[in-house]
mmCIF file of C-alpha atoms in Angstrom:
data_model
loop_
_atom_site.group_PDB
_atom_site.id
_atom_site.type_symbol
_atom_site.label_atom_id
_atom_site.label_comp_id
_atom_site.label_asym_id
_atom_site.label_seq_id
_atom_site.Cartn_x
_atom_site.Cartn_y
_atom_site.Cartn_z
ATOM 1 C CA MET A 1000 -140.883 -40.611 121.442
ATOM 2 C CA ASN A 1001 -138.952 -37.947 123.376
ATOM 3 C CA GLY A 1002 -136.034 -40.341 123.654
ATOM 4 C CA ARG A 1003 -137.994 -43.342 124.952
ATOM 5 C CA PRO A 1004 -139.366 -46.370 123.058
ATOM 6 C CA PHE A 1005 -143.112 -46.000 122.438
ATOM 7 C CA THR A 1006 -143.956 -49.561 121.426
ATOM 8 C CA ASP A 1007 -146.445 -52.356 121.993
ATOM 9 C CA PRO A 1008 -145.036 -54.468 124.859
ATOM 10 C CA TRP A 1009 -146.093 -57.782 123.264
ATOM 11 C CA GLY A 1010 -145.027 -57.450 119.622
ATOM 12 C CA GLY A 1011 -142.551 -54.588 119.998
ATOM 13 C CA LEU A 1012 -144.157 -52.663 117.129
ATOM 14 C CA PRO A 1013 -144.158 -48.844 117.320
ATOM 15 C CA LEU A 1014 -147.362 -47.202 118.556
ATOM 16 C CA ALA A 1015 -146.859 -44.389 116.065
ATOM 17 C CA ARG A 1016 -150.563 -44.013 115.279
ATOM 18 C CA PHE A 1017 -151.158 -43.055 118.925
ATOM 19 C CA ALA A 1018 -148.484 -40.352 118.974
ATOM 20 C CA PRO A 1019 -150.058 -36.938 119.804
ATOM 21 C CA LEU A 1020 -149.126 -35.300 116.488
ATOM 22 C CA SER A 1021 -150.776 -32.053 117.554
ATOM 23 C CA ARG A 1022 -147.731 -31.573 119.813
ATOM 24 C CA LEU A 1023 -145.114 -32.761 117.315
ATOM 25 C CA LYS A 1024 -142.109 -30.449 117.298
ATOM 26 C CA GLN A 1025 -139.616 -32.253 115.073
ATOM 27 C CA VAL A 1026 -138.540 -35.695 113.866
ATOM 28 C CA GLU A 1027 -134.993 -36.920 114.496
ATOM 29 C CA VAL A 1028 -133.442 -39.775 112.524
ATOM 30 C CA VAL A 1029 -130.291 -41.411 113.892
ATOM 31 C CA TYR A 1030 -128.746 -43.260 110.948
ATOM 32 C CA SER A 1031 -127.132 -45.972 113.055
ATOM 33 C CA GLY A 1032 -128.015 -48.166 115.978
ATOM 34 C CA SER A 1033 -128.218 -46.162 119.204
ATOM 35 C CA PHE A 1034 -128.530 -48.256 122.356
ATOM 36 C CA ALA A 1035 -128.689 -45.029 124.390
ATOM 37 C CA LEU A 1036 -132.108 -44.408 122.778
ATOM 38 C CA ALA A 1037 -133.291 -47.967 122.144
ATOM 39 C CA PRO A 1038 -131.250 -50.591 124.041
ATOM 40 C CA ASN A 1039 -133.272 -53.501 122.661
ATOM 41 C CA GLY A 1040 -134.654 -51.820 119.553
ATOM 42 C CA SER A 1041 -133.549 -51.366 115.973
ATOM 43 C CA GLN A 1042 -129.897 -51.882 115.156
ATOM 44 C CA GLY A 1043 -130.234 -50.031 111.848
ATOM 45 C CA CYS A 1044 -131.564 -46.622 112.855
ATOM 46 C CA VAL A 1045 -133.744 -44.839 115.384
ATOM 47 C CA VAL A 1046 -136.612 -42.456 114.580
ATOM 48 C CA ASN A 1047 -137.302 -40.149 117.521
ATOM 49 C CA LEU A 1048 -140.514 -38.106 117.600
ATOM 50 C CA VAL A 1049 -139.805 -34.953 119.613
ATOM 51 C CA MET A 1050 -143.001 -33.724 121.262
ATOM 52 C CA GLU A 1051 -143.363 -30.270 122.725
ATOM 53 C CA GLU A 1052 -143.522 -30.280 126.511
ATOM 54 C CA GLY A 1053 -144.984 -27.668 128.803
ATOM 55 C CA GLY A 1054 -146.382 -24.272 127.911
ATOM 56 C CA ARG A 1055 -145.080 -21.380 125.861
ATOM 57 C CA GLU A 1056 -144.533 -17.736 126.815
ATOM 58 C CA GLY A 1057 -148.263 -17.003 126.769
ATOM 59 C CA PRO A 1058 -151.454 -19.070 126.840
ATOM 60 C CA MET A 1059 -151.631 -21.007 123.577
ATOM 61 C CA ALA A 1060 -154.305 -22.945 121.701
ATOM 62 C CA GLU A 1061 -153.971 -24.533 118.285
ATOM 63 C CA ALA A 1062 -156.433 -26.557 116.187
ATOM 64 C CA ASP A 1063 -156.195 -28.371 112.878
ATOM 65 C CA PHE A 1064 -159.025 -30.004 110.934
ATOM 66 C CA SER A 1065 -158.848 -31.901 107.643
ATOM 67 C CA ASN A 1066 -161.315 -33.765 105.446
ATOM 68 C CA SER A 1067 -160.614 -35.972 102.417
ATOM 69 C CA ARG A 1068 -163.656 -36.856 100.329
ATOM 70 C CA GLY A 1069 -161.840 -39.284 98.056
ATOM 71 C CA GLN A 1070 -160.410 -41.303 100.940
ATOM 72 C CA ASN A 1071 -163.341 -40.685 103.334
ATOM 73 C CA ARG A 1072 -160.847 -39.620 105.998
ATOM 74 C CA ARG A 1073 -161.099 -36.875 108.588
ATOM 75 C CA SER A 1074 -158.794 -35.635 111.328
ATOM 76 C CA ARG A 1075 -159.154 -33.277 114.261
ATOM 77 C CA ARG A 1076 -156.183 -32.118 116.311
ATOM 78 C CA ILE A 1077 -156.285 -29.514 119.051
ATOM 79 C CA TRP A 1078 -154.138 -28.597 122.031
ATOM 80 C CA PHE A 1079 -154.084 -25.960 124.750
ATOM 81 C CA SER A 1080 -151.459 -24.898 127.276
ATOM 82 C CA THR A 1081 -151.303 -22.370 130.083
ATOM 83 C CA PRO A 1082 -148.507 -19.745 130.082
ATOM 84 C CA ARG A 1083 -145.006 -20.970 130.837
ATOM 85 C CA SER A 1084 -144.368 -20.482 134.541
ATOM 86 C CA ASN A 1085 -143.324 -22.416 137.628
ATOM 87 C CA ALA A 1086 -146.363 -24.626 136.990
ATOM 88 C CA ASP A 1087 -147.925 -25.052 133.553
ATOM 89 C CA LEU A 1088 -150.557 -27.436 132.208
ATOM 90 C CA SER A 1089 -151.144 -28.759 128.680
ATOM 91 C CA PHE A 1090 -153.874 -30.816 127.011
ATOM 92 C CA ALA A 1091 -153.843 -32.365 123.520
ATOM 93 C CA TYR A 1092 -156.581 -34.255 121.659
ATOM 94 C CA ASP A 1093 -155.945 -36.113 118.401
ATOM 95 C CA GLU A 1094 -158.656 -37.880 116.406
ATOM 96 C CA TYR A 1095 -158.560 -39.680 113.042
ATOM 97 C CA LEU A 1096 -161.644 -41.147 111.361
ATOM 98 C CA GLN A 1097 -162.093 -43.237 108.217
ATOM 99 C CA ASP A 1098 -165.357 -44.463 106.716
ATOM 100 C CA ALA A 1099 -165.748 -48.052 105.587
ATOM 101 C CA SER A 1100 -164.949 -48.921 101.963
ATOM 102 C CA ARG A 1101 -167.036 -51.162 99.716
ATOM 103 C CA SER A 1102 -165.339 -54.391 98.801
ATOM 104 C CA ALA A 1103 -165.682 -56.368 95.582
ATOM 105 C CA LEU A 1104 -166.740 -59.276 97.773
ATOM 106 C CA CYS A 1105 -170.504 -59.845 98.033
ATOM 107 C CA GLY A 1106 -171.092 -57.811 94.894
ATOM 108 C CA GLY A 1107 -169.991 -54.597 96.564
ATOM 109 C CA SER A 1108 -172.210 -54.954 99.638
ATOM 110 C CA CYS A 1109 -169.314 -55.864 101.973
ATOM 111 C CA LEU A 1110 -167.853 -53.009 103.992
ATOM 112 C CA THR A 1111 -164.303 -53.072 105.378
ATOM 113 C CA GLY A 1112 -161.944 -50.622 107.012
ATOM 114 C CA GLN A 1113 -164.166 -48.411 109.201
ATOM 115 C CA TYR A 1114 -161.491 -46.944 111.469
ATOM 116 C CA ASP A 1115 -161.542 -44.517 114.412
ATOM 117 C CA SER A 1116 -158.459 -43.465 116.404
ATOM 118 C CA ARG A 1117 -158.347 -41.143 119.412
ATOM 119 C CA SER A 1118 -155.680 -39.937 121.829
ATOM 120 C CA LEU A 1119 -155.945 -37.608 124.846
ATOM 121 C CA THR A 1120 -152.772 -36.321 126.512
ATOM 122 C CA ALA A 1121 -152.385 -34.232 129.671
ATOM 123 C CA GLU A 1122 -149.112 -32.834 131.036
ATOM 124 C CA LEU A 1123 -148.187 -30.976 134.194
ATOM 125 C CA ARG A 1124 -144.730 -29.406 134.391
ATOM 126 C CA LEU A 1125 -143.308 -27.939 137.603
ATOM 127 C CA THR A 1126 -140.114 -25.851 137.597
ATOM 128 C CA PRO A 1127 -139.434 -24.732 141.183
ATOM 129 C CA ASP A 1128 -136.119 -23.178 140.115
ATOM 130 C CA SER A 1129 -133.995 -22.676 137.012
ATOM 131 C CA ARG A 1130 -132.224 -26.038 137.378
ATOM 132 C CA GLY A 1131 -134.967 -28.480 138.339
ATOM 133 C CA GLU A 1132 -137.985 -29.737 136.375
ATOM 134 C CA LEU A 1133 -140.704 -32.246 137.288
ATOM 135 C CA LEU A 1134 -142.944 -33.553 134.495
ATOM 136 C CA VAL A 1135 -146.109 -35.636 134.931
ATOM 137 C CA ARG A 1136 -147.537 -37.003 131.677
ATOM 138 C CA LEU A 1137 -150.739 -39.019 131.166
ATOM 139 C CA GLN A 1138 -152.050 -40.364 127.848
ATOM 140 C CA ARG A 1139 -155.158 -42.399 126.997
ATOM 141 C CA PHE A 1140 -155.294 -43.817 123.480
ATOM 142 C CA GLU A 1141 -157.636 -46.109 121.563
ATOM 143 C CA ASP A 1142 -158.556 -47.126 118.062
ATOM 144 C CA THR A 1143 -161.428 -49.274 116.804
ATOM 145 C CA PHE A 1144 -161.713 -51.131 113.523
ATOM 146 C CA ARG A 1145 -164.976 -52.536 112.147
ATOM 147 C CA GLY A 1146 -165.078 -54.968 109.237
ATOM 148 C CA SER A 1147 -161.871 -56.840 108.428
ATOM 149 C CA VAL A 1148 -161.013 -58.570 105.142
ATOM 150 C CA ASN A 1149 -161.618 -61.968 106.734
ATOM 151 C CA SER A 1150 -164.885 -60.900 108.356
ATOM 152 C CA PRO A 1151 -166.397 -57.839 106.590
ATOM 153 C CA ARG A 1152 -169.533 -55.998 107.609
ATOM 154 C CA VAL A 1153 -172.585 -56.801 105.444
ATOM 155 C CA PRO A 1154 -175.492 -54.508 106.406
ATOM 156 C CA ASP A 1155 -177.894 -56.137 103.909
ATOM 157 C CA LEU A 1156 -177.561 -59.457 105.737
ATOM 158 C CA GLY A 1157 -177.277 -58.030 109.238
ATOM 159 C CA ILE A 1158 -173.665 -59.216 109.614
ATOM 160 C CA PRO A 1159 -171.799 -56.763 111.921
ATOM 161 C CA GLY A 1160 -168.308 -57.773 110.805
ATOM 162 C CA GLU A 1161 -165.288 -58.365 112.984
ATOM 163 C CA GLY A 1162 -164.631 -55.681 115.566
ATOM 164 C CA ILE A 1163 -161.056 -54.920 116.608
ATOM 165 C CA ARG A 1164 -160.172 -52.686 119.548
ATOM 166 C CA HIS A 1165 -156.630 -51.567 120.300
ATOM 167 C CA GLY A 1166 -155.869 -49.108 123.077
ATOM 168 C CA GLY A 1167 -154.278 -48.425 126.396
ATOM 169 C CA PHE A 1168 -152.960 -45.963 128.944
ATOM 170 C CA ASP A 1169 -149.469 -44.513 129.332
ATOM 171 C CA SER A 1170 -148.105 -42.478 132.231
ATOM 172 C CA ARG A 1171 -144.682 -41.109 133.067
ATOM 173 C CA LEU A 1172 -143.050 -39.218 135.918
ATOM 174 C CA ARG A 1173 -139.713 -37.528 135.207
ATOM 175 C CA TYR A 1174 -137.431 -35.343 137.293
ATOM 176 C CA ARG A 1175 -134.524 -33.557 135.605
ATOM 177 C CA ARG A 1176 -131.774 -31.594 137.323
ATOM 178 C CA THR A 1177 -128.956 -29.629 135.731
ATOM 179 C CA GLY A 1178 -125.914 -28.103 137.319
ATOM 180 C CA ALA A 1179 -122.840 -26.165 136.287
ATOM 181 C CA GLY A 1180 -119.891 -28.484 135.919
ATOM 182 C CA TRP A 1181 -121.720 -31.804 136.351
ATOM 183 C CA GLY A 1182 -124.180 -31.923 133.469
ATOM 184 C CA GLU A 1183 -127.756 -33.173 133.585
ATOM 185 C CA LEU A 1184 -129.244 -35.909 135.762
ATOM 186 C CA THR A 1185 -132.657 -37.449 135.013
ATOM 187 C CA PHE A 1186 -134.806 -39.863 137.015
ATOM 188 C CA SER A 1187 -137.909 -41.378 135.433
ATOM 189 C CA ALA A 1188 -140.585 -43.965 136.159
ATOM 190 C CA GLY A 1189 -143.629 -44.995 134.194
ATOM 191 C CA GLN A 1190 -146.130 -47.594 133.091
ATOM 192 C CA ARG A 1191 -147.810 -48.530 129.818
ATOM 193 C CA LEU A 1192 -150.872 -50.732 129.400
ATOM 194 C CA VAL A 1193 -151.743 -51.857 125.872
ATOM 195 C CA GLU A 1194 -154.701 -54.115 125.017
ATOM 196 C CA MET A 1195 -155.876 -55.600 121.725
ATOM 197 C CA LYS A 1196 -159.153 -57.499 121.409
ATOM 198 C CA ARG A 1197 -160.782 -59.119 118.396
ATOM 199 C CA ASP A 1198 -163.124 -62.069 117.807
ATOM 200 C CA SER A 1199 -160.788 -64.904 118.830
ATOM 201 C CA ILE A 1200 -157.715 -63.107 120.194
ATOM 202 C CA SER A 1201 -157.109 -61.007 123.279
ATOM 203 C CA VAL A 1202 -153.668 -59.580 124.151
ATOM 204 C CA SER A 1203 -152.942 -57.442 127.212
ATOM 205 C CA GLY A 1204 -149.516 -56.184 128.229
ATOM 206 C CA LEU A 1205 -148.528 -54.054 131.230
ATOM 207 C CA VAL A 1206 -145.028 -52.562 131.440
ATOM 208 C CA LEU A 1207 -143.532 -51.015 134.586
ATOM 209 C CA ASP A 1208 -140.164 -49.299 134.254
ATOM 210 C CA GLY A 1209 -137.768 -46.952 135.982
ATOM 211 C CA GLY A 1210 -134.335 -45.576 135.305
ATOM 212 C CA VAL A 1211 -131.674 -42.943 135.745
ATOM 213 C CA ARG A 1212 -129.676 -41.107 133.076
ATOM 214 C CA TRP A 1213 -126.676 -38.774 133.317
ATOM 215 C CA GLU A 1214 -125.380 -36.581 130.476
ATOM 216 C CA PHE A 1215 -122.181 -34.570 130.544
ATOM 217 C CA GLU A 1216 -120.252 -32.589 127.931
ATOM 218 C CA ALA A 1217 -116.669 -31.351 128.146
ATOM 219 C CA ALA A 1218 -113.999 -30.508 125.581
ATOM 220 C CA GLY A 1219 -116.413 -31.239 122.745
ATOM 221 C CA VAL A 1220 -117.094 -34.798 123.955
ATOM 222 C CA LYS A 1221 -120.619 -35.699 125.041
ATOM 223 C CA ALA A 1222 -120.925 -38.625 127.451
ATOM 224 C CA VAL A 1223 -124.117 -40.478 128.423
ATOM 225 C CA SER A 1224 -124.535 -43.139 131.087
ATOM 226 C CA PHE A 1225 -127.787 -44.820 132.039
ATOM 227 C CA ALA A 1226 -129.377 -47.696 133.946
ATOM 228 C CA GLU A 1227 -132.936 -48.994 133.564
ATOM 229 C CA ALA A 1228 -135.138 -51.840 134.769
ATOM 230 C CA ARG A 1229 -138.427 -53.059 133.313
ATOM 231 C CA ARG A 1230 -141.058 -55.675 134.126
ATOM 232 C CA SER A 1231 -143.622 -56.775 131.505
ATOM 233 C CA LEU A 1232 -146.764 -58.684 132.511
ATOM 234 C CA PHE A 1233 -149.092 -60.292 129.955
ATOM 235 C CA GLU A 1234 -152.547 -61.866 129.919
ATOM 236 C CA ASN A 1235 -153.168 -63.314 126.450
ATOM 237 C CA ARG A 1236 -155.826 -65.512 124.874
ATOM 238 C CA ILE A 1237 -155.863 -67.191 121.461
ATOM 239 C CA SER A 1238 -159.130 -69.057 120.921
ATOM 240 C CA ASP A 1239 -159.481 -71.013 124.189
ATOM 241 C CA GLU A 1240 -155.766 -71.080 125.017
ATOM 242 C CA TYR A 1241 -154.551 -68.754 127.790
ATOM 243 C CA PHE A 1242 -150.954 -67.818 128.580
ATOM 244 C CA ASP A 1243 -149.528 -65.181 130.922
ATOM 245 C CA PRO A 1244 -145.746 -64.784 130.588
ATOM 246 C CA ARG A 1245 -143.691 -62.340 132.630
ATOM 247 C CA ILE A 1246 -140.472 -60.740 131.426
ATOM 248 C CA ASP A 1247 -137.925 -58.964 133.644
ATOM 249 C CA GLU A 1248 -135.139 -56.900 132.117
ATOM 250 C CA ALA A 1249 -132.395 -54.613 133.376
ATOM 251 C CA TRP A 1250 -129.594 -52.923 131.487
ATOM 252 C CA GLY A 1251 -127.071 -50.153 131.758
ATOM 253 C CA GLY A 1252 -124.373 -48.589 129.683
ATOM 254 C CA VAL A 1253 -122.168 -45.653 128.817
ATOM 255 C CA SER A 1254 -121.453 -43.954 125.504
ATOM 256 C CA ALA A 1255 -119.360 -41.038 124.276
ATOM 257 C CA ALA A 1256 -119.433 -39.096 121.020
ATOM 258 C CA ARG A 1257 -117.676 -36.194 119.376
ATOM 259 C CA GLY A 1258 -117.937 -34.509 116.014
ATOM 260 C CA ARG A 1259 -119.201 -31.562 114.033
ATOM 261 C CA PRO A 1260 -121.455 -31.262 110.970
ATOM 262 C CA GLY A 1261 -119.487 -31.899 107.804
ATOM 263 C CA GLY A 1262 -116.465 -33.151 109.721
ATOM 264 C CA LEU A 1263 -115.185 -36.324 111.308
ATOM 265 C CA ARG A 1264 -117.511 -37.828 113.884
ATOM 266 C CA TRP A 1265 -117.011 -40.781 116.184
ATOM 267 C CA ARG A 1266 -119.017 -42.601 118.828
ATOM 268 C CA CYS A 1267 -118.295 -45.524 121.117
ATOM 269 C CA GLY A 1268 -120.011 -47.204 124.019
ATOM 270 C CA ALA A 1269 -120.662 -50.307 126.058
ATOM 271 C CA LEU A 1270 -123.947 -51.957 127.091
ATOM 272 C CA ALA A 1271 -124.718 -54.815 129.464
ATOM 273 C CA GLY A 1272 -127.977 -56.272 130.707
ATOM 274 C CA VAL A 1273 -129.908 -59.246 132.032
ATOM 275 C CA HIS A 1274 -133.138 -60.834 130.789
ATOM 276 C CA GLY A 1275 -135.427 -63.330 132.463
ATOM 277 C CA GLU A 1276 -138.770 -64.949 131.604
ATOM 278 C CA ALA A 1277 -141.353 -66.818 133.659
ATOM 279 C CA GLY A 1278 -144.814 -68.216 133.080
ATOM 280 C CA GLY A 1279 -146.217 -69.425 129.788
#
């Protein structure tokens, strides 16, 4: 999302359902492995969700509501931003709801799949001059699931069903500076906390990361160099077994590309990194 992996730190799965779609600008698909976007991600392709950042020319508010009777699904998406200026503020709220469905189990009295998902995003963008930009982004996300296939909800018998909660908090600080003749330099730091709790399993992962990125283009060749470091801390429980691994990673690389639509395109690069684990 906006050029950075937006994934669960434990399983590595995308957190796409928590993406603030009310601010979605476009979707980019890179049809080959791109370590500049995902150093330890997919080798086949990269899907990048480009979210709008900051305000527009004037104050802006947008809302979208949908309701599906057949699927018992509802969505509410709304965002607001102050006018684009040296300091602008944006808020986005995304909510998706789904009623429980009756299962053939228990003669149709079992309910599964009651699902609620919510995301609240706040952004502050400061542009003291035409070349510098500071972005502060905060996001709180959560979804709840009541009544799984293995443990459905049975109101007639007073059985509540298995409850599953998945959520977390993501924050990012980014400073970007551009200059004539030397390209664009970006510094960023952030954290992501993701927790999942159900009847017998609890998984909690905290990721702290920081990095620098430099982009430069000359004579039709675009060059990118970057260096990042990340620490992942976990507190997990499966039944009565507890384990708390820690993973430290650092990597850096450089890539260059040239080409035009419909013509010959090429890209090359090099990547190196270190990986360490502790705990269990």
